[in-house]
mmCIF file of C-alpha atoms in Angstrom:
data_model
loop_
_atom_site.group_PDB
_atom_site.id
_atom_site.type_symbol
_atom_site.label_atom_id
_atom_site.label_comp_id
_atom_site.label_asym_id
_atom_site.label_seq_id
_atom_site.Cartn_x
_atom_site.Cartn_y
_atom_site.Cartn_z
ATOM 1 C CA ASP A 1 -18.680 -53.574 26.637
ATOM 2 C CA ALA A 2 -16.960 -51.501 23.809
ATOM 3 C CA LEU A 3 -14.291 -53.172 22.914
ATOM 4 C CA PRO A 4 -10.938 -53.569 24.681
ATOM 5 C CA ILE A 5 -8.518 -52.268 22.439
ATOM 6 C CA LEU A 6 -11.615 -48.761 21.870
ATOM 7 C CA LYS A 7 -10.308 -49.041 25.918
ATOM 8 C CA LYS A 8 -7.277 -48.270 24.801
ATOM 9 C CA ASP A 9 -6.925 -51.951 27.002
ATOM 10 C CA TYR A 10 -4.088 -53.564 24.856
ATOM 11 C CA ARG A 11 -3.407 -56.978 26.653
ATOM 12 C CA LYS A 12 -7.500 -57.709 26.708
ATOM 13 C CA SER A 13 -7.365 -56.868 23.428
ATOM 14 C CA LEU A 14 -4.413 -59.208 22.383
ATOM 15 C CA ASP A 15 -5.428 -61.561 24.385
ATOM 16 C CA VAL A 16 -9.099 -61.998 21.817
ATOM 17 C CA ALA A 17 -7.182 -60.997 18.425
ATOM 18 C CA TYR A 18 -4.911 -64.366 19.662
ATOM 19 C CA LYS A 19 -8.387 -66.711 20.227
ATOM 20 C CA ALA A 20 -9.318 -64.719 16.830
ATOM 21 C CA ALA A 21 -6.181 -65.707 14.924
ATOM 22 C CA GLN A 22 -7.195 -69.226 15.739
ATOM 23 C CA TYR A 23 -9.645 -69.371 13.558
ATOM 24 C CA LYS A 24 -9.535 -69.564 8.909
ATOM 25 C CA SER A 25 -11.144 -66.233 8.667
ATOM 26 C CA ASN A 26 -11.285 -63.224 5.337
ATOM 27 C CA SER A 27 -10.440 -61.435 8.348
ATOM 28 C CA LEU A 28 -7.115 -62.965 9.482
ATOM 29 C CA THR A 29 -5.208 -60.610 7.763
ATOM 30 C CA LEU A 30 -6.855 -57.862 10.206
ATOM 31 C CA ILE A 31 -6.621 -59.975 13.230
ATOM 32 C CA TYR A 32 -2.604 -59.808 12.571
ATOM 33 C CA VAL A 33 -2.476 -55.856 12.317
ATOM 34 C CA LEU A 34 -4.817 -55.955 15.616
ATOM 35 C CA ILE A 35 -2.109 -58.050 16.835
ATOM 36 C CA GLY A 36 0.952 -56.080 16.307
ATOM 37 C CA ASN A 37 -0.490 -52.897 16.989
ATOM 38 C CA ASP A 38 -1.082 -53.923 20.588
ATOM 39 C CA LEU A 39 2.236 -55.618 20.426
ATOM 40 C CA ASP A 40 3.235 -51.940 19.496
ATOM 41 C CA ASP A 41 1.696 -50.068 21.776
ATOM 42 C CA LEU A 42 2.501 -52.553 24.520
ATOM 43 C CA GLY A 43 6.307 -51.678 24.110
ATOM 44 C CA GLU A 44 6.667 -54.832 22.235
ATOM 45 C CA PRO A 45 7.328 -53.318 18.736
ATOM 46 C CA LYS A 46 10.454 -56.400 18.169
ATOM 47 C CA LYS A 47 7.171 -58.704 18.547
ATOM 48 C CA ALA A 48 5.082 -56.343 16.177
ATOM 49 C CA ILE A 49 7.242 -56.612 13.732
ATOM 50 C CA GLU A 50 7.487 -60.792 14.086
ATOM 51 C CA VAL A 51 3.082 -60.446 13.645
ATOM 52 C CA PHE A 52 3.347 -57.693 10.407
ATOM 53 C CA GLU A 53 5.906 -60.140 8.733
ATOM 54 C CA ARG A 54 4.023 -63.346 9.643
ATOM 55 C CA GLY A 55 0.918 -62.092 8.350
ATOM 56 C CA ILE A 56 2.743 -60.288 4.581
ATOM 57 C CA LYS A 57 4.531 -63.591 4.272
ATOM 58 C CA LEU A 58 0.424 -64.887 4.323
ATOM 59 C CA LYS A 59 -1.051 -62.512 2.279
ATOM 60 C CA PRO A 60 1.655 -59.799 0.691
ATOM 61 C CA ASP A 61 -1.124 -57.735 -0.607
ATOM 62 C CA ALA A 62 -2.681 -57.118 2.872
ATOM 63 C CA GLU A 63 -1.816 -53.205 2.143
ATOM 64 C CA LEU A 64 -2.958 -52.444 6.167
ATOM 65 C CA LEU A 65 -0.069 -54.905 7.302
ATOM 66 C CA HIS A 66 2.491 -53.219 5.058
ATOM 67 C CA PHE A 67 1.455 -49.455 6.579
ATOM 68 C CA ASN A 68 1.547 -50.522 9.835
ATOM 69 C CA LEU A 69 4.746 -51.993 9.716
ATOM 70 C CA ALA A 70 6.004 -49.225 8.087
ATOM 71 C CA ILE A 71 4.709 -46.963 11.653
ATOM 72 C CA THR A 72 6.301 -49.579 14.072
ATOM 73 C CA TYR A 73 9.100 -49.328 12.176
ATOM 74 C CA ASN A 74 9.202 -45.390 12.524
ATOM 75 C CA ARG A 75 8.698 -45.385 15.855
ATOM 76 C CA LEU A 76 11.736 -47.002 16.598
ATOM 77 C CA ASN A 77 13.782 -44.332 14.577
ATOM 78 C CA LYS A 78 14.559 -46.756 11.811
ATOM 79 C CA PRO A 79 13.474 -44.722 8.681
ATOM 80 C CA GLU A 80 14.964 -46.733 5.928
ATOM 81 C CA GLU A 81 12.445 -49.649 6.448
ATOM 82 C CA ALA A 82 9.646 -47.002 6.997
ATOM 83 C CA ARG A 83 10.273 -45.568 4.149
ATOM 84 C CA LYS A 84 10.754 -48.718 2.541
ATOM 85 C CA TYR A 85 7.240 -50.433 3.473
ATOM 86 C CA LEU A 86 5.026 -47.822 2.864
ATOM 87 C CA LYS A 87 6.040 -47.842 -0.388
ATOM 88 C CA LYS A 88 5.122 -51.034 -0.503
ATOM 89 C CA GLU A 89 2.237 -50.372 0.794
ATOM 90 C CA LEU A 90 1.213 -47.132 -1.922
ATOM 91 C CA PHE A 91 2.737 -49.994 -4.509
ATOM 92 C CA VAL A 92 -0.073 -52.355 -3.078
ATOM 93 C CA ASN A 93 -2.881 -49.929 -2.214
ATOM 94 C CA PRO A 94 -1.474 -46.116 -4.466
ATOM 95 C CA ASN A 95 -4.645 -44.253 -3.299
ATOM 96 C CA HIS A 96 -4.062 -44.688 0.671
ATOM 97 C CA PRO A 97 -3.507 -40.330 1.765
ATOM 98 C CA THR A 98 -1.807 -41.684 5.072
ATOM 99 C CA SER A 99 0.647 -43.296 3.707
ATOM 100 C CA HIS A 100 1.406 -39.984 0.817
ATOM 101 C CA LEU A 101 2.018 -37.827 3.984
ATOM 102 C CA ALA A 102 3.905 -40.186 5.953
ATOM 103 C CA LEU A 103 6.354 -41.033 3.274
ATOM 104 C CA ALA A 104 6.424 -37.641 2.393
ATOM 105 C CA GLN A 105 7.031 -36.693 6.223
ATOM 106 C CA LEU A 106 9.913 -39.219 6.016
ATOM 107 C CA PHE A 107 11.726 -38.151 3.111
ATOM 108 C CA HIS A 108 11.924 -34.557 4.381
ATOM 109 C CA GLN A 109 12.913 -35.319 7.422
ATOM 110 C CA ALA A 110 16.361 -37.002 5.335
ATOM 111 C CA LYS A 111 16.314 -34.243 2.899
ATOM 112 C CA TYR A 112 14.940 -35.350 -0.026
ATOM 113 C CA LYS A 113 13.553 -32.614 -1.148
ATOM 114 C CA THR A 114 11.524 -33.715 -4.745
ATOM 115 C CA PRO A 115 10.761 -37.686 -3.155
ATOM 116 C CA ALA A 116 8.986 -34.785 -0.410
ATOM 117 C CA LEU A 117 7.585 -32.948 -2.450
ATOM 118 C CA PHE A 118 6.409 -35.452 -4.665
ATOM 119 C CA ALA A 119 4.302 -37.257 -2.258
ATOM 120 C CA VAL A 120 3.205 -34.202 -0.131
ATOM 121 C CA MET A 121 1.291 -33.340 -4.087
ATOM 122 C CA ARG A 122 0.365 -37.261 -4.308
ATOM 123 C CA PHE A 123 -1.697 -36.621 -0.685
ATOM 124 C CA LEU A 124 -3.106 -33.164 -1.749
ATOM 125 C CA VAL A 125 -4.444 -35.196 -5.215
ATOM 126 C CA VAL A 126 -5.952 -38.107 -2.805
ATOM 127 C CA GLU A 127 -7.151 -36.288 -0.332
ATOM 128 C CA PRO A 128 -7.609 -32.202 -0.972
ATOM 129 C CA LYS A 129 -10.074 -31.398 1.629
ATOM 130 C CA SER A 130 -9.508 -31.697 5.034
ATOM 131 C CA ARG A 131 -8.065 -31.000 8.057
ATOM 132 C CA ARG A 132 -4.632 -33.239 7.037
ATOM 133 C CA ALA A 133 -4.884 -31.426 3.384
ATOM 134 C CA ALA A 134 -5.157 -28.020 5.136
ATOM 135 C CA SER A 135 -1.659 -28.808 7.786
ATOM 136 C CA ALA A 136 -0.134 -30.650 3.512
ATOM 137 C CA TYR A 137 -0.810 -27.445 2.004
ATOM 138 C CA ARG A 138 1.221 -25.580 4.481
ATOM 139 C CA MET A 139 3.657 -28.556 3.908
ATOM 140 C CA PHE A 140 3.879 -28.511 -0.160
ATOM 141 C CA SER A 141 4.528 -24.630 -0.157
ATOM 142 C CA GLU A 142 6.743 -24.794 2.337
ATOM 143 C CA PHE A 143 8.757 -26.822 -0.109
ATOM 144 C CA MET A 144 7.897 -24.609 -3.157
ATOM 145 C CA GLY A 145 9.816 -21.576 -0.999
ATOM 146 C CA ALA A 146 12.603 -23.776 -0.343
ATOM 147 C CA GLY A 147 15.748 -21.860 -1.835
ATOM 148 C CA VAL A 148 13.463 -19.156 -2.408
ATOM 149 C CA SER A 149 14.500 -15.518 -0.887
ATOM 150 C CA GLN A 150 13.872 -11.874 -2.511
ATOM 151 C CA GLY A 151 16.214 -10.320 -4.314
ATOM 152 C CA LYS A 152 16.762 -6.070 -3.768
ATOM 153 C CA SER A 153 14.609 -4.866 -6.034
ATOM 154 C CA GLU A 154 10.347 -5.909 -5.666
ATOM 155 C CA ASN A 155 11.113 -7.911 -9.288
ATOM 156 C CA GLU A 156 13.744 -10.122 -8.386
ATOM 157 C CA ILE A 157 14.356 -12.720 -5.863
ATOM 158 C CA ASN A 158 16.693 -15.672 -5.184
ATOM 159 C CA ILE A 159 17.296 -19.278 -6.594
ATOM 160 C CA PHE A 160 18.771 -21.044 -4.821
ATOM 161 C CA VAL A 161 18.985 -24.929 -6.798
ATOM 162 C CA GLU A 162 21.733 -27.580 -4.560
ATOM 163 C CA THR A 163 23.325 -30.331 -6.365
ATOM 164 C CA GLY A 164 24.892 -33.295 -5.415
ATOM 165 C CA GLY A 165 22.256 -33.971 -2.746
ATOM 166 C CA LYS A 166 20.721 -37.281 -2.601
ATOM 167 C CA LYS A 167 20.341 -40.013 -5.677
ATOM 168 C CA ASP A 168 19.005 -43.424 -3.832
ATOM 169 C CA GLU A 169 15.604 -42.267 -4.661
ATOM 170 C CA GLY A 170 15.785 -41.056 -8.300
ATOM 171 C CA ASP A 171 17.735 -38.075 -9.805
ATOM 172 C CA PHE A 172 16.290 -35.317 -9.299
ATOM 173 C CA GLU A 173 18.586 -32.615 -9.945
ATOM 174 C CA ALA A 174 17.212 -31.412 -13.509
ATOM 175 C CA MET A 175 13.617 -30.279 -11.621
#
């Protein structure tokens, strides 16, 4: 019989994971991830957050706990918290492509133009050849073309540079 999570039977998956969490194991971090994800998928994000945070206390360098906590916060429409945990995940595992892509999207939604550009560029460095890379490249092109328009003649372009933007993620006005 397939694992309950594969059948999207989150309640049964949760029951199995709770039993597994009672034993000492090198897989305990993954069990916490599974429990948190099951709770989130069952519509219990606050309980999921508690589980992810408990797991992080046990193993602070467990990147999947940080990543999944960020996803839960994003689902709760708490982008600042989501960004915080994606950055923590990337500190632990700087080559996790999905975190770079998610961070680029969150930065873009919050109007952090340069950090969004840097995050999508890093994603493309880490994962240059995939279906997601094609989508990320379109995002990159959109970011690069923002504020640029054709001028009156063929050899003329207009570049609009917005000053006074947000600086809590860094001061990138000179870029």
